[in-house]
GROMACS .gro file of C-alpha atoms in nm:
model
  189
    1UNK     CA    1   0.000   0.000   0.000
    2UNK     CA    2   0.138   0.333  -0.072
    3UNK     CA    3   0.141   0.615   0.164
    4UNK     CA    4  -0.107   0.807  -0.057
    5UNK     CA    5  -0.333   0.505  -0.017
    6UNK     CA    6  -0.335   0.497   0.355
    7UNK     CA    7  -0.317   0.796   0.398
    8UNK     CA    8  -0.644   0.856   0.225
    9UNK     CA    9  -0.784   0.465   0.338
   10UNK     CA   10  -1.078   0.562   0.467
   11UNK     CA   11  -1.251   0.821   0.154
   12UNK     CA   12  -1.142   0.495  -0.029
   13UNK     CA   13  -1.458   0.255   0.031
   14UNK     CA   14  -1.413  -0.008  -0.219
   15UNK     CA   15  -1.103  -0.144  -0.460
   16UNK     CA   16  -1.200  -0.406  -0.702
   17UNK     CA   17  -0.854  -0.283  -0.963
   18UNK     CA   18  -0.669  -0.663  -1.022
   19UNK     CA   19  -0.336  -0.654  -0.920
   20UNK     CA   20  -0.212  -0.653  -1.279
   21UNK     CA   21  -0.497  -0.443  -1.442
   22UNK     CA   22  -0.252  -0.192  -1.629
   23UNK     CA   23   0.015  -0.406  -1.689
   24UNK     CA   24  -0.068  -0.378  -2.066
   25UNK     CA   25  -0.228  -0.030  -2.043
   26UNK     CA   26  -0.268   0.292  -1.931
   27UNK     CA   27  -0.549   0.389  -1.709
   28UNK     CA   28  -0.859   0.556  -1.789
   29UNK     CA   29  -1.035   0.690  -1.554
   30UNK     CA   30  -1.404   0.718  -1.543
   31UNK     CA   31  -1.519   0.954  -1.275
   32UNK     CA   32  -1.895   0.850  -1.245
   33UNK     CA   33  -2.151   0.924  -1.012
   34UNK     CA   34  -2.493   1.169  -0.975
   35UNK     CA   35  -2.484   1.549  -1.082
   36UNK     CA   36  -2.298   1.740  -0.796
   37UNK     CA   37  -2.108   1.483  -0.669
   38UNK     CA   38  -1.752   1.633  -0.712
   39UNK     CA   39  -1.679   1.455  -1.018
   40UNK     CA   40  -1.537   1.733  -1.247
   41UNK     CA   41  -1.322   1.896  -0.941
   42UNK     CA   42  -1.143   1.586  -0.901
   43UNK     CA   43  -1.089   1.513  -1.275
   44UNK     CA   44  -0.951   1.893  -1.236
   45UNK     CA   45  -0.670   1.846  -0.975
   46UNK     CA   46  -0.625   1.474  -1.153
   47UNK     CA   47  -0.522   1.667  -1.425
   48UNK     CA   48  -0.346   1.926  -1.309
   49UNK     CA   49  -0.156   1.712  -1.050
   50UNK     CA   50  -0.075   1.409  -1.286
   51UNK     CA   51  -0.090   1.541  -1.647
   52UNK     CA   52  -0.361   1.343  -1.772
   53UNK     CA   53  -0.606   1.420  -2.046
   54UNK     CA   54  -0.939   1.506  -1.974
   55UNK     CA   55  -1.256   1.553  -2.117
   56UNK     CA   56  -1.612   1.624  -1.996
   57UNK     CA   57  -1.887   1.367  -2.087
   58UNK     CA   58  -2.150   1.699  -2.112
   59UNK     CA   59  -1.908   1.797  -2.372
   60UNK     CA   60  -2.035   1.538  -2.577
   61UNK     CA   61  -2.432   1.582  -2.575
   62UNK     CA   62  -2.598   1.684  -2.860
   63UNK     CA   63  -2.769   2.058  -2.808
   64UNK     CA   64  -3.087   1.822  -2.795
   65UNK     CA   65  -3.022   1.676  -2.469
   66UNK     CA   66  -2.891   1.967  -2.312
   67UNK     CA   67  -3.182   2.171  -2.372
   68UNK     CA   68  -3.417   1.854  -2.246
   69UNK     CA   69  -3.190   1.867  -1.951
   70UNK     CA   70  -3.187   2.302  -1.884
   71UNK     CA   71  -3.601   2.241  -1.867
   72UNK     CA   72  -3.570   2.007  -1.638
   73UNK     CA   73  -3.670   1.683  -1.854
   74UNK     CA   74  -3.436   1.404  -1.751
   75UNK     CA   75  -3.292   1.211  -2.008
   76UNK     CA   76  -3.392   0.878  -2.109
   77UNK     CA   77  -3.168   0.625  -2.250
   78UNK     CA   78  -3.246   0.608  -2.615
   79UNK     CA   79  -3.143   0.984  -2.514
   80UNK     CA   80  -2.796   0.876  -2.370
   81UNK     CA   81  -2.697   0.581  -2.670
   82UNK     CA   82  -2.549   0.806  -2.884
   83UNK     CA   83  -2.395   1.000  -2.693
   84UNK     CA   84  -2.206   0.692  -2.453
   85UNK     CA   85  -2.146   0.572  -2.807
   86UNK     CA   86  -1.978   0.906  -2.887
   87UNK     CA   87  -1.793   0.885  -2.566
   88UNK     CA   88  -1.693   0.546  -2.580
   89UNK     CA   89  -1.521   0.637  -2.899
   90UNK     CA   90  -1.298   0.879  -2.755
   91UNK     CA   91  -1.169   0.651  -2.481
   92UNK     CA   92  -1.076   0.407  -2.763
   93UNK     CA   93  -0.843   0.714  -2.915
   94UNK     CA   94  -0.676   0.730  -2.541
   95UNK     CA   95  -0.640   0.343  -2.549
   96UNK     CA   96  -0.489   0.361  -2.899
   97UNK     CA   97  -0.253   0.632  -2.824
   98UNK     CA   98  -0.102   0.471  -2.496
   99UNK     CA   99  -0.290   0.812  -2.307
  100UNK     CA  100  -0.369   0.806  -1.967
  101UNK     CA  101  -0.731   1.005  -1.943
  102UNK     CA  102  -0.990   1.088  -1.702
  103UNK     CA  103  -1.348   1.170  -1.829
  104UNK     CA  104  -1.611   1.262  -1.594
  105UNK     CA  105  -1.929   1.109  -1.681
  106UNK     CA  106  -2.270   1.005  -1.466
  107UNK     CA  107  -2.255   0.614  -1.580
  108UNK     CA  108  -2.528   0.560  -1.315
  109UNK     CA  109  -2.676   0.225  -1.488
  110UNK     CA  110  -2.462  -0.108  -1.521
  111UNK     CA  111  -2.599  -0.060  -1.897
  112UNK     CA  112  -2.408   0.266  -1.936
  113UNK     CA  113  -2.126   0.148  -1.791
  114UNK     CA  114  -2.087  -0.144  -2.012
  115UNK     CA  115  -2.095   0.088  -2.349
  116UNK     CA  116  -1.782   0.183  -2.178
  117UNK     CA  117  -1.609  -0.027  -2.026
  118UNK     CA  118  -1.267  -0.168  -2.228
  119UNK     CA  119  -0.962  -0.344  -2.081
  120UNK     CA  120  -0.764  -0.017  -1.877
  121UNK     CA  121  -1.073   0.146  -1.787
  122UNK     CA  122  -1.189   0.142  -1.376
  123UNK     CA  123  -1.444   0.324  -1.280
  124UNK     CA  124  -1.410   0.584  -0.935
  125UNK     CA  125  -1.727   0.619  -0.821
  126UNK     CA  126  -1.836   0.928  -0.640
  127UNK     CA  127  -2.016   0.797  -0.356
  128UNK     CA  128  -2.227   1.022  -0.164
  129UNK     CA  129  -2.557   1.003   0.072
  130UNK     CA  130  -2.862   1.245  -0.118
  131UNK     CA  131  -2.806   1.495   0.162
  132UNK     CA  132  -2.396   1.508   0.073
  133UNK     CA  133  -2.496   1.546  -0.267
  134UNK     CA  134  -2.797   1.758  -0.264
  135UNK     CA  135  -2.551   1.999   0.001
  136UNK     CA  136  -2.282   2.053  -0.275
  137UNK     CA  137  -2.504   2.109  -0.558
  138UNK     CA  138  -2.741   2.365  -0.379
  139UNK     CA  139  -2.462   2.551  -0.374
  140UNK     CA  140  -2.364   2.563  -0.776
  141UNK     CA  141  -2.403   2.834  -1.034
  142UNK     CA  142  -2.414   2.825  -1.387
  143UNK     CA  143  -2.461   2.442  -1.459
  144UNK     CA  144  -2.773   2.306  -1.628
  145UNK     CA  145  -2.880   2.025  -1.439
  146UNK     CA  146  -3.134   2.160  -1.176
  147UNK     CA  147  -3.133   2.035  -0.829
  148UNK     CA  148  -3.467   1.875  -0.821
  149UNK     CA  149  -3.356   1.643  -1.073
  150UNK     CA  150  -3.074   1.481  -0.836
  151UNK     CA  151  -3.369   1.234  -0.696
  152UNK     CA  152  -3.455   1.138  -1.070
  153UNK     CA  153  -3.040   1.020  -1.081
  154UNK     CA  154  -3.064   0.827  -0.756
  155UNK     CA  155  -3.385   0.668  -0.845
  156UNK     CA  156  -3.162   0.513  -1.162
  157UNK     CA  157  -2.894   0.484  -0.960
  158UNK     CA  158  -2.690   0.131  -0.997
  159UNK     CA  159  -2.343   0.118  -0.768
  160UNK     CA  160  -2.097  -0.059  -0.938
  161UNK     CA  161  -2.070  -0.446  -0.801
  162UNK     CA  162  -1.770  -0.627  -0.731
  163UNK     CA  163  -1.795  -0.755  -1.100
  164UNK     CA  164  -1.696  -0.404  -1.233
  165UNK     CA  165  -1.341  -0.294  -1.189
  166UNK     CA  166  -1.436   0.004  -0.988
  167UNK     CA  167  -1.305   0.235  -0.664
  168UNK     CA  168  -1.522   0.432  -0.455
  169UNK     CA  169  -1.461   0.748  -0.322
  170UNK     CA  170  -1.676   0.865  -0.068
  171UNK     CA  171  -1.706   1.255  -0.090
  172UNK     CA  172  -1.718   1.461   0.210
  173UNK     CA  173  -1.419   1.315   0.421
  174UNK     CA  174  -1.172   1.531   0.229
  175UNK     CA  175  -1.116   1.808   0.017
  176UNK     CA  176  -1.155   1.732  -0.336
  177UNK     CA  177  -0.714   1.761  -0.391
  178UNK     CA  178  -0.725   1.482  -0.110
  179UNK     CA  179  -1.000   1.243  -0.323
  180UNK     CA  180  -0.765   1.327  -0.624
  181UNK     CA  181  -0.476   1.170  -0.447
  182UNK     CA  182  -0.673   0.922  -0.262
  183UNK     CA  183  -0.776   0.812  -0.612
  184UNK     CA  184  -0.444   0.834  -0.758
  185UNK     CA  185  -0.299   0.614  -0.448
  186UNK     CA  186  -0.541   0.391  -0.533
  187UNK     CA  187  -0.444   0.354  -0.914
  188UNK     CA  188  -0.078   0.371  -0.834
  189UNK     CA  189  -0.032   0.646  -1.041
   0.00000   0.00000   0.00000
């Protein structure tokens, strides 16, 4: 265990990464969880801290599903195929240029997940109560999801199982630089 890992043991709640998952890759990181969670703050200091690239899985809706989302419609998922289709192709570019990435996307259904997941890919979920959630989010500005739409994502909500290479953070027991390295201790980068 490295000291980044114990030092940060207990925002770490579960580690399902095989001891030899990146042996033949490098890892990409999807940062997954409900709107509000923390996900695109960590992916920020992951970034910064360890140079990896990045993109933003809201970057990649069509103007269709943003708007849907701004009124307040959630999406459904012959909303999402496309775009975790458009997404999924972008983590095949990392994988076939040898980059270590981070992309922060929801991936709350096993379903979602799986349009996703490819050998090198783990999944650090964002774990968080409603209240922990519904706490950091009340207190954003200039995003479109709306608040009152965080109970439609936990209703859909699926946490990975311990068939899905996954680690979960739980938010609130650190600052988001101290997830970022919890997550990174984790991942051995």
């Amino acid at each position: 265990m490295t000291i980044a890992t114990e030092a940060h043991a207990d925002i770490i709640t579960a580690n399902t990464i095989p001891a030899d998952y990146f042996a033949n890759t490098k890892p990409i990181i999807v940062l997954m969880g409900v709107c509000g969670c923390g996900k695109s703050t960590v992916a920020a200091h992951l970034t910064e801290r360890y140079g990896l690239k990045y993109a933003e899985a809201d970057d990649f809706h069509p103007q269709a599903n943003i708007d849907k989302m701004a009124a307040g419609i959630p999406l459904t998922d012959e909303d999402r195929w496309p775009w975790l289709d458009t997404l999924a192709s972008w983590i095949d570019e990392r994988i076939a240029a040898g980059e270590a990435a981070v992309v922060t996307c929801s991936a709350l259904k096993k379903v979602y997940r799986d349009k996703l997941r490819r050998p090198g890919v783990v999944f650090v979920y964002m774990q968080g109560t409603f209240d922990e959630v519904m706490e950091r989010l009340s207190h954003r500005e200039g995003h479109f999801m709306k608040p009152s739409m965080l109970q439609s994502q936990f209703d859909i909500l699926e946490e990975p199982g311990s068939d899905e290479v996954h680690v979960n953070v739980h938010i609130g027991l650190a600052d988001p630089d101290q997830e970022a390295m919890a997550v990174a201790g984790a991942l051995n980068l």
